[in-house]
XYZ file of C-alpha atoms in Angstrom:
652
model
C -10.672 -135.324 -113.225
C -11.452 -136.242 -117.469
C -9.645 -139.287 -118.029
C -8.449 -137.453 -121.101
C -6.735 -135.180 -119.302
C -5.119 -136.946 -116.930
C -3.601 -138.779 -119.914
C -2.277 -135.580 -121.965
C -0.856 -134.500 -118.248
C 0.916 -137.628 -118.080
C 2.486 -138.100 -121.210
C 3.371 -134.361 -121.266
C 5.046 -135.233 -117.712
C 6.935 -137.913 -119.765
C 8.384 -136.496 -122.488
C 8.870 -132.668 -120.898
C 12.290 -134.281 -119.695
C 13.506 -134.929 -122.926
C 12.796 -131.469 -124.556
C 15.590 -129.666 -124.980
C 14.751 -125.376 -124.756
C 15.134 -123.898 -128.333
C 18.319 -121.612 -128.114
C 17.983 -117.946 -128.948
C 20.410 -116.373 -131.182
C 22.189 -113.371 -130.251
C 21.330 -111.471 -133.113
C 19.280 -108.777 -133.498
C 16.211 -109.827 -136.397
C 14.367 -107.336 -138.115
C 12.249 -108.146 -140.948
C 15.026 -109.842 -144.028
C 18.379 -108.352 -142.130
C 20.511 -109.755 -138.936
C 22.150 -107.820 -137.376
C 25.220 -110.201 -135.446
C 28.331 -107.447 -135.533
C 30.283 -106.636 -132.398
C 29.055 -109.850 -130.670
C 32.445 -111.668 -129.957
C 31.147 -114.528 -132.428
C 33.710 -117.418 -132.936
C 30.683 -119.130 -134.787
C 28.101 -118.643 -137.159
C 24.751 -118.650 -135.580
C 22.918 -121.493 -136.706
C 19.420 -120.419 -135.173
C 18.888 -117.785 -137.374
C 15.617 -117.528 -139.799
C 16.692 -119.164 -143.446
C 14.689 -116.531 -145.761
C 17.269 -113.935 -144.551
C 18.494 -111.134 -147.482
C 21.281 -109.381 -145.043
C 23.464 -110.806 -142.288
C 25.809 -108.843 -140.755
C 28.606 -110.683 -139.120
C 31.239 -107.656 -138.603
C 33.532 -107.089 -135.442
C 33.404 -111.102 -134.665
C 35.950 -113.779 -133.863
C 35.206 -115.881 -136.754
C 38.593 -117.271 -138.303
C 37.697 -119.805 -140.378
C 34.761 -119.932 -143.240
C 33.946 -123.468 -144.089
C 30.583 -125.282 -146.088
C 27.964 -126.106 -143.547
C 28.774 -122.999 -141.626
C 25.857 -121.277 -144.638
C 24.041 -123.644 -146.200
C 20.892 -122.546 -143.865
C 21.424 -118.947 -145.534
C 21.073 -119.022 -149.211
C 19.291 -116.553 -149.478
C 21.533 -113.956 -147.903
C 22.062 -111.503 -151.139
C 24.497 -109.301 -148.729
C 26.883 -110.609 -146.382
C 29.547 -108.546 -144.143
C 32.475 -110.337 -142.393
C 34.966 -106.810 -142.263
C 36.859 -107.129 -139.039
C 37.334 -110.414 -137.912
C 40.272 -113.263 -137.801
C 39.230 -115.007 -141.274
C 42.573 -116.835 -142.131
C 40.786 -119.763 -143.861
C 37.911 -120.004 -146.479
C 37.554 -123.421 -147.958
C 36.773 -123.058 -151.376
C 33.528 -123.061 -152.994
C 32.390 -121.712 -149.234
C 30.194 -118.961 -151.856
C 29.261 -121.121 -154.306
C 25.711 -122.321 -152.678
C 25.212 -118.883 -152.153
C 23.565 -118.067 -156.189
C 22.150 -114.826 -155.051
C 24.947 -113.179 -153.059
C 26.084 -109.685 -154.303
C 27.737 -107.717 -151.922
C 30.349 -109.630 -149.921
C 32.691 -107.682 -147.293
C 36.046 -109.306 -146.444
C 37.747 -106.505 -145.375
C 39.900 -106.175 -143.061
C 40.766 -109.889 -141.720
C 43.859 -112.009 -142.025
C 43.651 -113.313 -145.641
C 47.318 -113.068 -146.529
C 47.766 -116.457 -144.638
C 44.865 -117.556 -146.916
C 46.992 -116.596 -149.916
C 49.991 -117.931 -149.374
C 47.976 -121.534 -149.928
C 47.661 -120.242 -153.428
C 43.950 -121.939 -153.363
C 41.447 -120.167 -155.147
C 38.649 -119.407 -153.083
C 36.207 -120.867 -155.512
C 33.662 -118.855 -158.103
C 31.850 -116.123 -156.839
C 28.577 -116.441 -159.515
C 26.905 -113.318 -158.864
C 28.835 -111.745 -156.476
C 28.632 -107.659 -157.841
C 30.774 -105.917 -155.103
C 33.771 -107.782 -153.436
C 35.710 -105.298 -150.745
C 39.032 -106.807 -149.738
C 40.935 -104.183 -148.334
C 43.207 -104.115 -145.529
C 44.422 -107.968 -145.287
C 47.857 -107.410 -146.425
C 47.495 -109.186 -149.359
C 50.815 -108.960 -151.627
C 51.900 -110.551 -154.604
C 49.138 -112.458 -157.191
C 47.319 -112.954 -153.786
C 44.508 -110.906 -154.820
C 44.161 -113.555 -157.910
C 42.811 -116.363 -155.896
C 39.488 -114.452 -155.114
C 39.172 -112.582 -158.940
C 39.775 -115.495 -161.279
C 35.652 -116.524 -161.219
C 33.792 -113.718 -160.724
C 31.987 -112.879 -163.867
C 29.796 -110.099 -162.294
C 31.611 -108.320 -159.967
C 31.711 -104.751 -161.354
C 33.269 -102.943 -157.837
C 36.674 -104.372 -156.630
C 38.337 -102.669 -153.928
C 42.011 -103.464 -152.284
C 43.076 -100.724 -151.169
C 44.965 -101.196 -147.493
C 47.579 -104.027 -149.178
C 50.714 -104.121 -150.245
C 50.642 -105.199 -153.254
C 52.991 -104.128 -155.713
C 52.584 -104.932 -158.842
C 49.556 -105.470 -161.613
C 49.750 -108.184 -163.545
C 48.367 -108.434 -167.296
C 46.077 -111.263 -166.230
C 44.828 -109.951 -162.436
C 41.737 -109.178 -163.725
C 40.616 -111.749 -166.481
C 38.607 -113.647 -164.750
C 36.687 -110.495 -164.013
C 35.660 -108.626 -167.269
C 32.675 -106.985 -165.755
C 34.705 -104.711 -163.840
C 34.105 -100.882 -163.827
C 35.532 -99.441 -160.130
C 38.942 -100.831 -158.813
C 40.211 -99.382 -155.845
C 43.749 -99.929 -155.272
C 44.738 -96.992 -153.704
C 47.445 -97.072 -150.565
C 49.209 -100.186 -151.512
C 52.994 -99.864 -152.866
C 52.062 -100.171 -156.802
C 55.523 -99.467 -158.257
C 54.737 -101.381 -161.359
C 52.137 -101.948 -164.123
C 52.086 -104.259 -166.715
C 51.216 -103.292 -170.526
C 47.583 -104.775 -171.247
C 46.475 -105.191 -167.114
C 43.407 -102.314 -167.356
C 42.704 -102.916 -171.229
C 40.867 -105.838 -171.632
C 38.448 -104.382 -169.427
C 35.857 -102.471 -171.952
C 33.786 -101.133 -168.660
C 36.075 -99.723 -166.742
C 34.829 -96.256 -165.427
C 36.945 -95.579 -162.053
C 40.236 -96.347 -161.283
C 41.648 -95.073 -158.080
C 45.527 -95.500 -157.962
C 46.649 -93.046 -155.108
C 49.534 -93.209 -152.712
C 51.439 -95.636 -154.160
C 55.048 -95.683 -155.403
C 54.086 -95.239 -159.053
C 56.841 -92.757 -161.311
C 55.302 -92.693 -164.060
C 52.592 -93.250 -167.026
C 53.570 -93.423 -170.956
C 51.247 -93.951 -173.309
C 48.195 -93.661 -171.199
C 45.688 -95.898 -173.187
C 42.199 -96.291 -171.415
C 39.718 -94.918 -173.443
C 36.611 -95.553 -171.457
C 38.165 -94.557 -168.216
C 35.934 -91.653 -166.582
C 37.793 -91.283 -162.916
C 41.250 -91.430 -162.814
C 42.676 -90.871 -159.542
C 46.904 -91.144 -159.870
C 47.854 -88.576 -156.481
C 50.094 -89.170 -153.607
C 52.269 -90.945 -155.681
C 56.416 -90.245 -157.307
C 55.108 -89.198 -160.902
C 57.567 -87.368 -162.688
C 55.688 -87.672 -166.277
C 51.705 -88.609 -167.233
C 51.627 -88.656 -171.215
C 49.090 -89.838 -172.869
C 49.188 -92.129 -176.752
C 48.741 -89.891 -179.367
C 44.875 -91.053 -181.053
C 42.434 -89.127 -182.884
C 40.160 -90.928 -180.751
C 37.838 -89.648 -177.702
C 38.922 -90.415 -174.125
C 35.723 -90.516 -171.769
C 38.347 -88.714 -169.027
C 36.780 -86.415 -166.274
C 38.058 -86.636 -163.848
C 41.877 -86.694 -163.477
C 43.893 -86.282 -159.964
C 47.676 -85.840 -160.500
C 48.360 -83.646 -157.295
C 51.322 -84.589 -154.486
C 53.575 -86.142 -156.940
C 56.814 -84.785 -158.455
C 55.783 -83.476 -161.723
C 57.759 -80.780 -163.757
C 55.853 -80.282 -166.930
C 52.339 -80.082 -167.625
C 50.978 -83.556 -168.169
C 50.020 -84.767 -172.080
C 46.045 -85.206 -172.338
C 44.158 -87.095 -174.433
C 44.086 -84.673 -177.706
C 40.140 -84.905 -177.443
C 38.500 -85.361 -174.370
C 36.130 -84.845 -171.793
C 37.541 -83.763 -169.168
C 36.233 -81.077 -166.779
C 37.711 -81.750 -163.628
C 41.813 -81.239 -163.640
C 44.073 -81.178 -160.016
C 48.171 -80.838 -160.054
C 48.539 -79.119 -157.148
C 50.925 -79.658 -155.417
C 54.201 -80.504 -157.751
C 57.218 -79.486 -158.774
C 55.490 -77.300 -162.197
C 57.833 -74.237 -163.592
C 56.102 -73.837 -166.499
C 53.055 -74.831 -168.026
C 54.238 -73.730 -171.884
C 55.560 -77.152 -172.759
C 54.605 -80.854 -171.650
C 55.783 -83.762 -173.181
C 58.133 -86.568 -172.256
C 60.535 -85.599 -168.836
C 63.787 -87.167 -171.005
C 62.930 -84.815 -174.543
C 62.120 -81.826 -172.071
C 65.381 -81.702 -170.131
C 67.605 -82.497 -173.202
C 65.258 -79.345 -174.942
C 64.800 -81.876 -177.667
C 61.007 -81.879 -177.779
C 58.216 -79.257 -176.414
C 54.793 -79.980 -177.062
C 52.742 -76.063 -176.716
C 50.026 -76.890 -174.280
C 48.330 -74.427 -176.542
C 47.465 -77.218 -178.449
C 45.400 -79.059 -175.490
C 41.695 -78.896 -175.808
C 40.399 -78.330 -172.481
C 37.408 -76.353 -173.475
C 35.228 -78.444 -171.343
C 37.086 -78.348 -167.875
C 35.187 -77.042 -165.155
C 37.706 -76.906 -162.296
C 41.374 -76.567 -162.454
C 43.999 -76.537 -159.530
C 47.925 -75.032 -159.607
C 48.265 -74.191 -156.154
C 51.401 -75.163 -154.594
C 53.605 -75.420 -157.434
C 56.575 -72.917 -158.730
C 54.915 -70.987 -161.348
C 56.876 -67.661 -162.228
C 54.313 -66.623 -164.695
C 50.788 -68.121 -166.370
C 50.069 -66.320 -169.378
C 46.968 -65.657 -170.797
C 47.168 -67.829 -173.210
C 47.429 -70.922 -171.540
C 43.890 -70.587 -170.551
C 43.075 -69.908 -174.726
C 41.264 -73.410 -174.728
C 39.274 -72.708 -171.263
C 35.773 -71.124 -172.056
C 34.119 -73.090 -169.952
C 36.380 -72.751 -166.834
C 34.659 -72.152 -163.113
C 37.166 -72.448 -160.504
C 40.907 -71.927 -160.937
C 43.386 -72.477 -157.993
C 46.634 -71.047 -158.745
C 47.163 -69.781 -154.896
C 50.882 -70.687 -153.475
C 52.942 -70.322 -156.627
C 55.456 -67.362 -157.473
C 53.696 -65.397 -159.582
C 54.740 -61.711 -159.881
C 52.233 -60.981 -162.165
C 48.471 -61.592 -163.458
C 46.988 -59.546 -165.876
C 43.635 -60.518 -167.878
C 42.443 -57.895 -170.840
C 39.209 -57.915 -172.440
C 39.746 -60.561 -174.408
C 40.213 -63.248 -172.030
C 38.402 -66.478 -172.453
C 37.702 -67.053 -168.633
C 35.158 -65.122 -168.916
C 32.877 -68.387 -167.077
C 35.524 -67.910 -164.444
C 33.658 -67.585 -161.404
C 36.085 -68.721 -158.432
C 39.712 -67.456 -159.000
C 42.156 -68.120 -156.245
C 45.702 -66.494 -156.288
C 46.529 -66.244 -152.859
C 50.246 -66.413 -151.270
C 52.165 -65.542 -154.369
C 54.079 -62.242 -154.367
C 51.568 -60.103 -157.117
C 52.993 -57.061 -158.030
C 51.787 -56.108 -160.615
C 47.228 -56.932 -160.663
C 45.739 -56.144 -163.794
C 42.192 -56.579 -165.160
C 40.347 -54.650 -167.997
C 36.720 -54.686 -168.748
C 34.823 -57.714 -168.561
C 38.096 -60.047 -168.543
C 36.287 -61.844 -165.636
C 32.556 -60.843 -165.961
C 31.021 -63.941 -164.322
C 34.060 -63.846 -161.629
C 32.199 -64.614 -157.766
C 34.738 -64.930 -155.452
C 38.010 -63.984 -155.207
C 41.237 -65.017 -153.168
C 43.983 -61.911 -153.310
C 45.215 -62.775 -149.263
C 48.918 -62.977 -148.233
C 50.082 -60.701 -151.096
C 50.541 -57.818 -149.312
C 49.480 -55.499 -151.719
C 50.397 -51.855 -150.807
C 48.031 -50.446 -153.155
C 45.681 -51.639 -156.352
C 43.606 -49.559 -159.124
C 40.646 -47.562 -156.822
C 38.848 -49.024 -158.710
C 39.723 -52.427 -159.347
C 36.659 -53.819 -157.953
C 34.029 -52.412 -159.739
C 35.331 -54.802 -162.997
C 34.110 -57.249 -161.063
C 29.908 -57.038 -161.543
C 29.489 -59.875 -160.189
C 31.594 -60.293 -157.439
C 30.883 -62.088 -154.030
C 33.339 -62.971 -151.855
C 36.682 -60.871 -151.022
C 39.444 -62.627 -149.753
C 42.017 -59.708 -149.018
C 43.680 -60.974 -145.736
C 47.621 -60.378 -144.680
C 48.488 -57.594 -147.307
C 48.737 -53.614 -146.659
C 45.978 -51.529 -148.874
C 44.355 -48.759 -147.279
C 39.863 -48.334 -147.173
C 38.930 -45.201 -149.619
C 36.743 -42.077 -148.130
C 33.695 -41.501 -150.177
C 35.216 -39.299 -152.015
C 38.595 -39.870 -153.683
C 41.068 -39.245 -156.218
C 43.305 -41.864 -157.890
C 46.390 -40.363 -156.237
C 44.692 -41.573 -152.913
C 46.476 -44.871 -153.564
C 43.585 -46.436 -151.617
C 41.052 -48.970 -152.650
C 37.345 -48.525 -153.081
C 34.772 -50.877 -151.245
C 31.677 -48.846 -151.835
C 28.973 -48.863 -154.624
C 29.655 -52.726 -154.972
C 25.950 -54.057 -155.061
C 26.374 -57.663 -155.518
C 29.421 -57.918 -152.876
C 28.637 -59.698 -149.349
C 31.578 -61.091 -147.787
C 34.567 -58.947 -147.208
C 37.988 -59.887 -145.442
C 40.251 -57.061 -144.773
C 41.916 -58.770 -141.242
C 45.923 -57.938 -141.345
C 46.459 -55.303 -143.175
C 47.997 -52.585 -141.121
C 44.673 -50.483 -141.972
C 45.163 -46.664 -140.307
C 41.611 -46.184 -140.509
C 38.125 -47.019 -141.388
C 36.704 -44.003 -143.024
C 33.123 -42.500 -142.829
C 30.442 -44.524 -144.755
C 33.488 -46.706 -146.265
C 30.723 -49.471 -147.381
C 27.866 -47.219 -148.722
C 26.226 -49.393 -151.629
C 28.239 -52.031 -150.567
C 25.100 -54.499 -149.284
C 27.915 -56.251 -146.550
C 26.672 -59.397 -144.963
C 29.900 -60.662 -143.230
C 32.620 -57.549 -142.542
C 36.035 -59.312 -141.333
C 38.076 -55.731 -139.872
C 40.096 -58.349 -136.756
C 44.148 -57.686 -136.199
C 44.535 -53.908 -137.661
C 45.785 -52.467 -134.820
C 45.222 -49.287 -134.155
C 43.145 -48.758 -136.429
C 40.900 -45.803 -135.860
C 36.947 -46.422 -136.725
C 34.564 -43.542 -136.396
C 31.004 -43.576 -135.448
C 29.753 -43.734 -139.071
C 32.273 -45.658 -140.704
C 29.534 -48.477 -140.521
C 26.985 -46.355 -142.234
C 25.401 -47.691 -145.036
C 25.339 -51.442 -143.918
C 22.085 -51.310 -141.160
C 19.965 -53.657 -142.797
C 22.841 -56.074 -144.322
C 25.241 -56.567 -141.804
C 24.864 -59.473 -139.808
C 28.274 -60.574 -138.582
C 30.773 -57.816 -137.994
C 34.893 -59.004 -136.741
C 37.254 -56.318 -134.631
C 39.024 -58.132 -132.593
C 42.671 -57.441 -132.034
C 42.412 -53.930 -132.695
C 43.257 -53.048 -129.313
C 40.599 -50.852 -129.399
C 40.441 -48.539 -126.123
C 36.828 -46.964 -127.171
C 34.866 -47.535 -130.003
C 31.529 -45.089 -130.362
C 29.714 -46.886 -132.959
C 25.602 -46.495 -132.184
C 24.658 -50.548 -133.824
C 20.845 -49.836 -132.209
C 19.607 -49.595 -136.201
C 21.335 -52.673 -137.344
C 18.492 -54.908 -136.764
C 20.280 -57.479 -138.472
C 23.711 -58.065 -136.810
C 23.865 -61.559 -135.138
C 27.701 -61.755 -134.427
C 29.946 -59.104 -132.955
C 33.519 -60.008 -131.904
C 35.285 -57.509 -129.582
C 37.458 -59.635 -128.511
C 41.150 -58.965 -127.860
C 40.919 -55.086 -127.450
C 41.314 -52.722 -124.978
C 37.875 -51.670 -124.380
C 36.769 -50.422 -120.777
C 33.758 -49.456 -121.291
C 30.992 -51.042 -123.893
C 27.503 -48.583 -124.903
C 26.534 -49.168 -128.268
C 22.532 -49.936 -127.992
C 20.418 -46.920 -127.047
C 17.842 -49.665 -127.560
C 17.086 -53.134 -128.239
C 20.430 -55.140 -129.434
C 19.784 -58.129 -132.161
C 23.308 -59.613 -132.019
C 22.596 -62.868 -130.831
C 26.250 -63.753 -130.329
C 29.221 -61.189 -128.537
C 32.420 -61.866 -128.021
C 34.213 -59.306 -125.048
C 37.107 -61.408 -124.397
C 40.517 -60.378 -123.267
C 39.529 -56.769 -122.656
C 39.747 -54.603 -119.718
C 36.387 -54.201 -119.100
C 35.401 -53.895 -115.013
C 32.113 -53.139 -115.517
C 29.171 -53.857 -117.937
C 26.486 -51.093 -117.814
C 23.092 -52.036 -117.038
C 21.654 -50.266 -119.918
C 23.981 -52.497 -121.913
C 23.410 -55.619 -120.157
C 19.129 -54.462 -120.808
C 19.847 -53.871 -124.359
C 21.275 -56.652 -124.999
C 19.403 -59.521 -122.831
C 16.786 -60.081 -125.150
C 18.403 -61.477 -128.600
C 21.612 -62.754 -126.802
C 22.351 -66.412 -127.117
C 26.302 -66.428 -126.222
C 28.523 -64.408 -124.716
C 32.307 -64.632 -123.699
C 33.473 -62.208 -121.275
C 36.757 -64.528 -120.159
C 39.799 -62.599 -119.259
C 38.654 -59.173 -118.292
C 38.667 -57.320 -115.026
C 35.439 -57.892 -113.977
C 33.936 -56.677 -110.320
C 32.225 -59.184 -108.427
C 30.072 -56.433 -106.742
C 29.600 -53.229 -109.722
C 28.607 -56.137 -111.532
C 25.154 -57.756 -110.692
C 22.818 -57.322 -114.375
C 25.958 -58.725 -115.653
C 25.899 -61.541 -113.425
C 22.385 -62.385 -113.364
C 22.358 -62.168 -117.155
C 25.752 -65.118 -117.186
C 23.207 -67.353 -114.589
C 19.908 -67.384 -117.363
C 19.643 -70.869 -118.384
C 18.905 -69.467 -122.409
C 22.498 -68.160 -122.634
C 25.477 -69.801 -123.055
C 28.646 -68.767 -121.428
C 31.581 -71.409 -123.450
C 33.989 -69.506 -121.641
C 32.219 -69.935 -118.236
C 34.820 -71.931 -116.776
C 37.322 -69.145 -117.114
C 35.939 -66.419 -116.441
C 36.823 -64.393 -113.279
C 36.106 -61.487 -111.399
C 37.455 -59.513 -108.398
C 36.297 -58.478 -104.577
C 37.559 -56.618 -101.719
C 38.452 -59.292 -98.896
C 40.163 -58.055 -95.616
C 42.301 -54.771 -97.615
C 42.991 -57.180 -100.203
C 41.106 -57.930 -104.247
C 40.207 -61.600 -104.152
C 39.660 -63.160 -107.695
C 37.195 -65.867 -108.472
C 34.833 -67.570 -110.638
C 32.171 -65.716 -111.349
C 29.824 -68.883 -111.479
C 30.615 -68.537 -107.571
C 30.366 -65.546 -106.557
C 27.673 -65.271 -103.927
C 25.814 -62.773 -101.972
C 27.596 -62.531 -98.741
C 30.722 -61.851 -100.906
C 29.643 -58.087 -101.672
C 27.861 -57.892 -98.260
C 31.186 -57.345 -96.509
C 32.040 -54.809 -98.265
C 28.813 -53.048 -98.491
C 28.832 -53.093 -94.975
C 32.384 -51.389 -94.994
C 31.409 -49.101 -98.028
C 28.066 -48.029 -95.442
C 30.112 -47.787 -92.467
C 32.619 -45.080 -94.369
C 30.204 -42.883 -95.634
C 28.601 -43.029 -92.452
C 32.098 -41.445 -90.497
C 32.275 -39.306 -93.355
C 28.974 -37.598 -93.050
C 29.379 -37.980 -89.277
C 32.625 -35.781 -89.788
C 31.483 -33.155 -92.426
C 28.499 -32.671 -89.929
C 30.770 -32.077 -87.078
C 33.042 -30.101 -89.203
C 30.437 -28.062 -90.186
C 28.878 -28.058 -86.364
C 32.337 -26.485 -85.265
C 32.380 -23.735 -88.188
C 29.245 -22.492 -86.892
C 30.174 -22.678 -83.616
C 33.361 -21.041 -84.198
C 31.923 -18.242 -86.396
C 29.107 -17.846 -83.536
C 31.782 -16.722 -80.114
C 34.058 -15.024 -83.243
C 31.256 -12.434 -83.774
C 30.139 -12.268 -80.161
C 33.465 -11.121 -78.654
C 33.569 -9.130 -81.604
C 30.272 -7.387 -80.494
C 31.673 -7.070 -76.844
C 34.726 -5.935 -77.601
C 33.123 -3.023 -80.015
C 30.801 -1.950 -76.703
C 33.830 -1.795 -74.259
C 35.597 0.290 -76.610
C 32.567 2.830 -76.813
């Protein structure tokens, strides 16, 4: 052996005992991202590459953050400490991290740190800070915001903050987005947000704010005040234009329409689930109650408004003049109010409206003149219990796409009708694709009732006793894709769906059908619901028609025969067919002179063999009995004939 090699081996042998194996980090490192989440760590790992940009330490057991913990990671841009147990941060801890931009401290115990009344120190370059879910109250959040000059996005949701002081954000003048939802804010001091000239989004939802007066945040674009206790919202009078585009005031206690900026860019306004009684007046609540002052809503400019939600209020009327400045409005929801009439003449400003929801009111008078809603595509009228409408009402909606008419008392006009028929015509509506007529107590669906209306979805469910003729769906052969006849107590259905090549879904559940013969050839139906009927067997030709395209079949709650449905049982066992209710689908078979119910998936050949043997034996006995009777009859006749001839011979 070479002397040099021997000396090298000796040195290695002597040095080896003093070398400690390098500790492996439990984190997953990929390029410049280190994922150390959910590892039950009590300390920040020290074996990570110093060049990492993202460090995720969320869902661990960290409690204290001290200077030495992150000295090696000064290049970190994103630090996630979400859902730990952090209760102490050494002042100046983040100051050395000059490139830190995103800091997530949510779901910790920073209220314990706040109790020390110690500032966390300068957040040099942090742009996004999440302090949500820390139990912060009083002025505790100030200790994190005092020196954050680059901060643009701040989340303080899910804390216990009761007051927004006038100097709370003095050290964070670059803020653009503040999330304060789900606190217990009662008071907002004057000037709290005015100095934040870049602020564009403010979320104050789910708090205890009772009113907003003299609203003057000109630069704000989005304001969420939903789920508070507000009785009043009032903007200062100014000739300057407000940038506000999105205003959410839903789920408050507003009695009157809010005083909105005179010059505004509002596009979205949600006033749903309040206590609005009128839209004619707005103003300070105390003045309105004393009838001393009323600002007419006619003078509020809402020319850019696209979405207005007034649902779930107490409105009894809605004059057309209220919409005079809303020429751009596309969506209007006034459902679940107390409206008794809704009338729009030909001069209606709602010519851009695409969706109108006036469902669940007490409407008795509904009138639309030509061109009143020229752009309307979706109309919700369900839950009004209409018994009559102008027969040609929907023909004055040249772009109507979807009609929701559930829970009314309407009847369908036949192809030839007169105004005296008291029905509504759904034929010759070339843009109509979706029609919902469930729970209308329909007596019948006339022949070719939808001729000229290329329906894609037709819902006629929950009209018990409705009479559906063989040609009821004539004219829908090339368009109809989804048809629901659920819950109509149908005993028979004579419609031939063979030529409905685009029909993909057919719901016949909750009826009284005893047989099914709807196709003379292959069916295109992919989903068929036959639950809760009176089907004993499914004819082999029906099964044959279905099996080519069928993907989903519901058959539960039928008195199916186990031994007379060989084709159906074979179909149910195919891998490509989904039977969601297979666990509750059962069938019956005879055993020891009794009917036994078992799961269709449990049917075996032996369940029907004994029955087949019994049936065969009975048939053999019947045949033998009949044969014996025939033989006896023949013998009797022969004997009778011979006796008769013998008697005649004696007499002669």
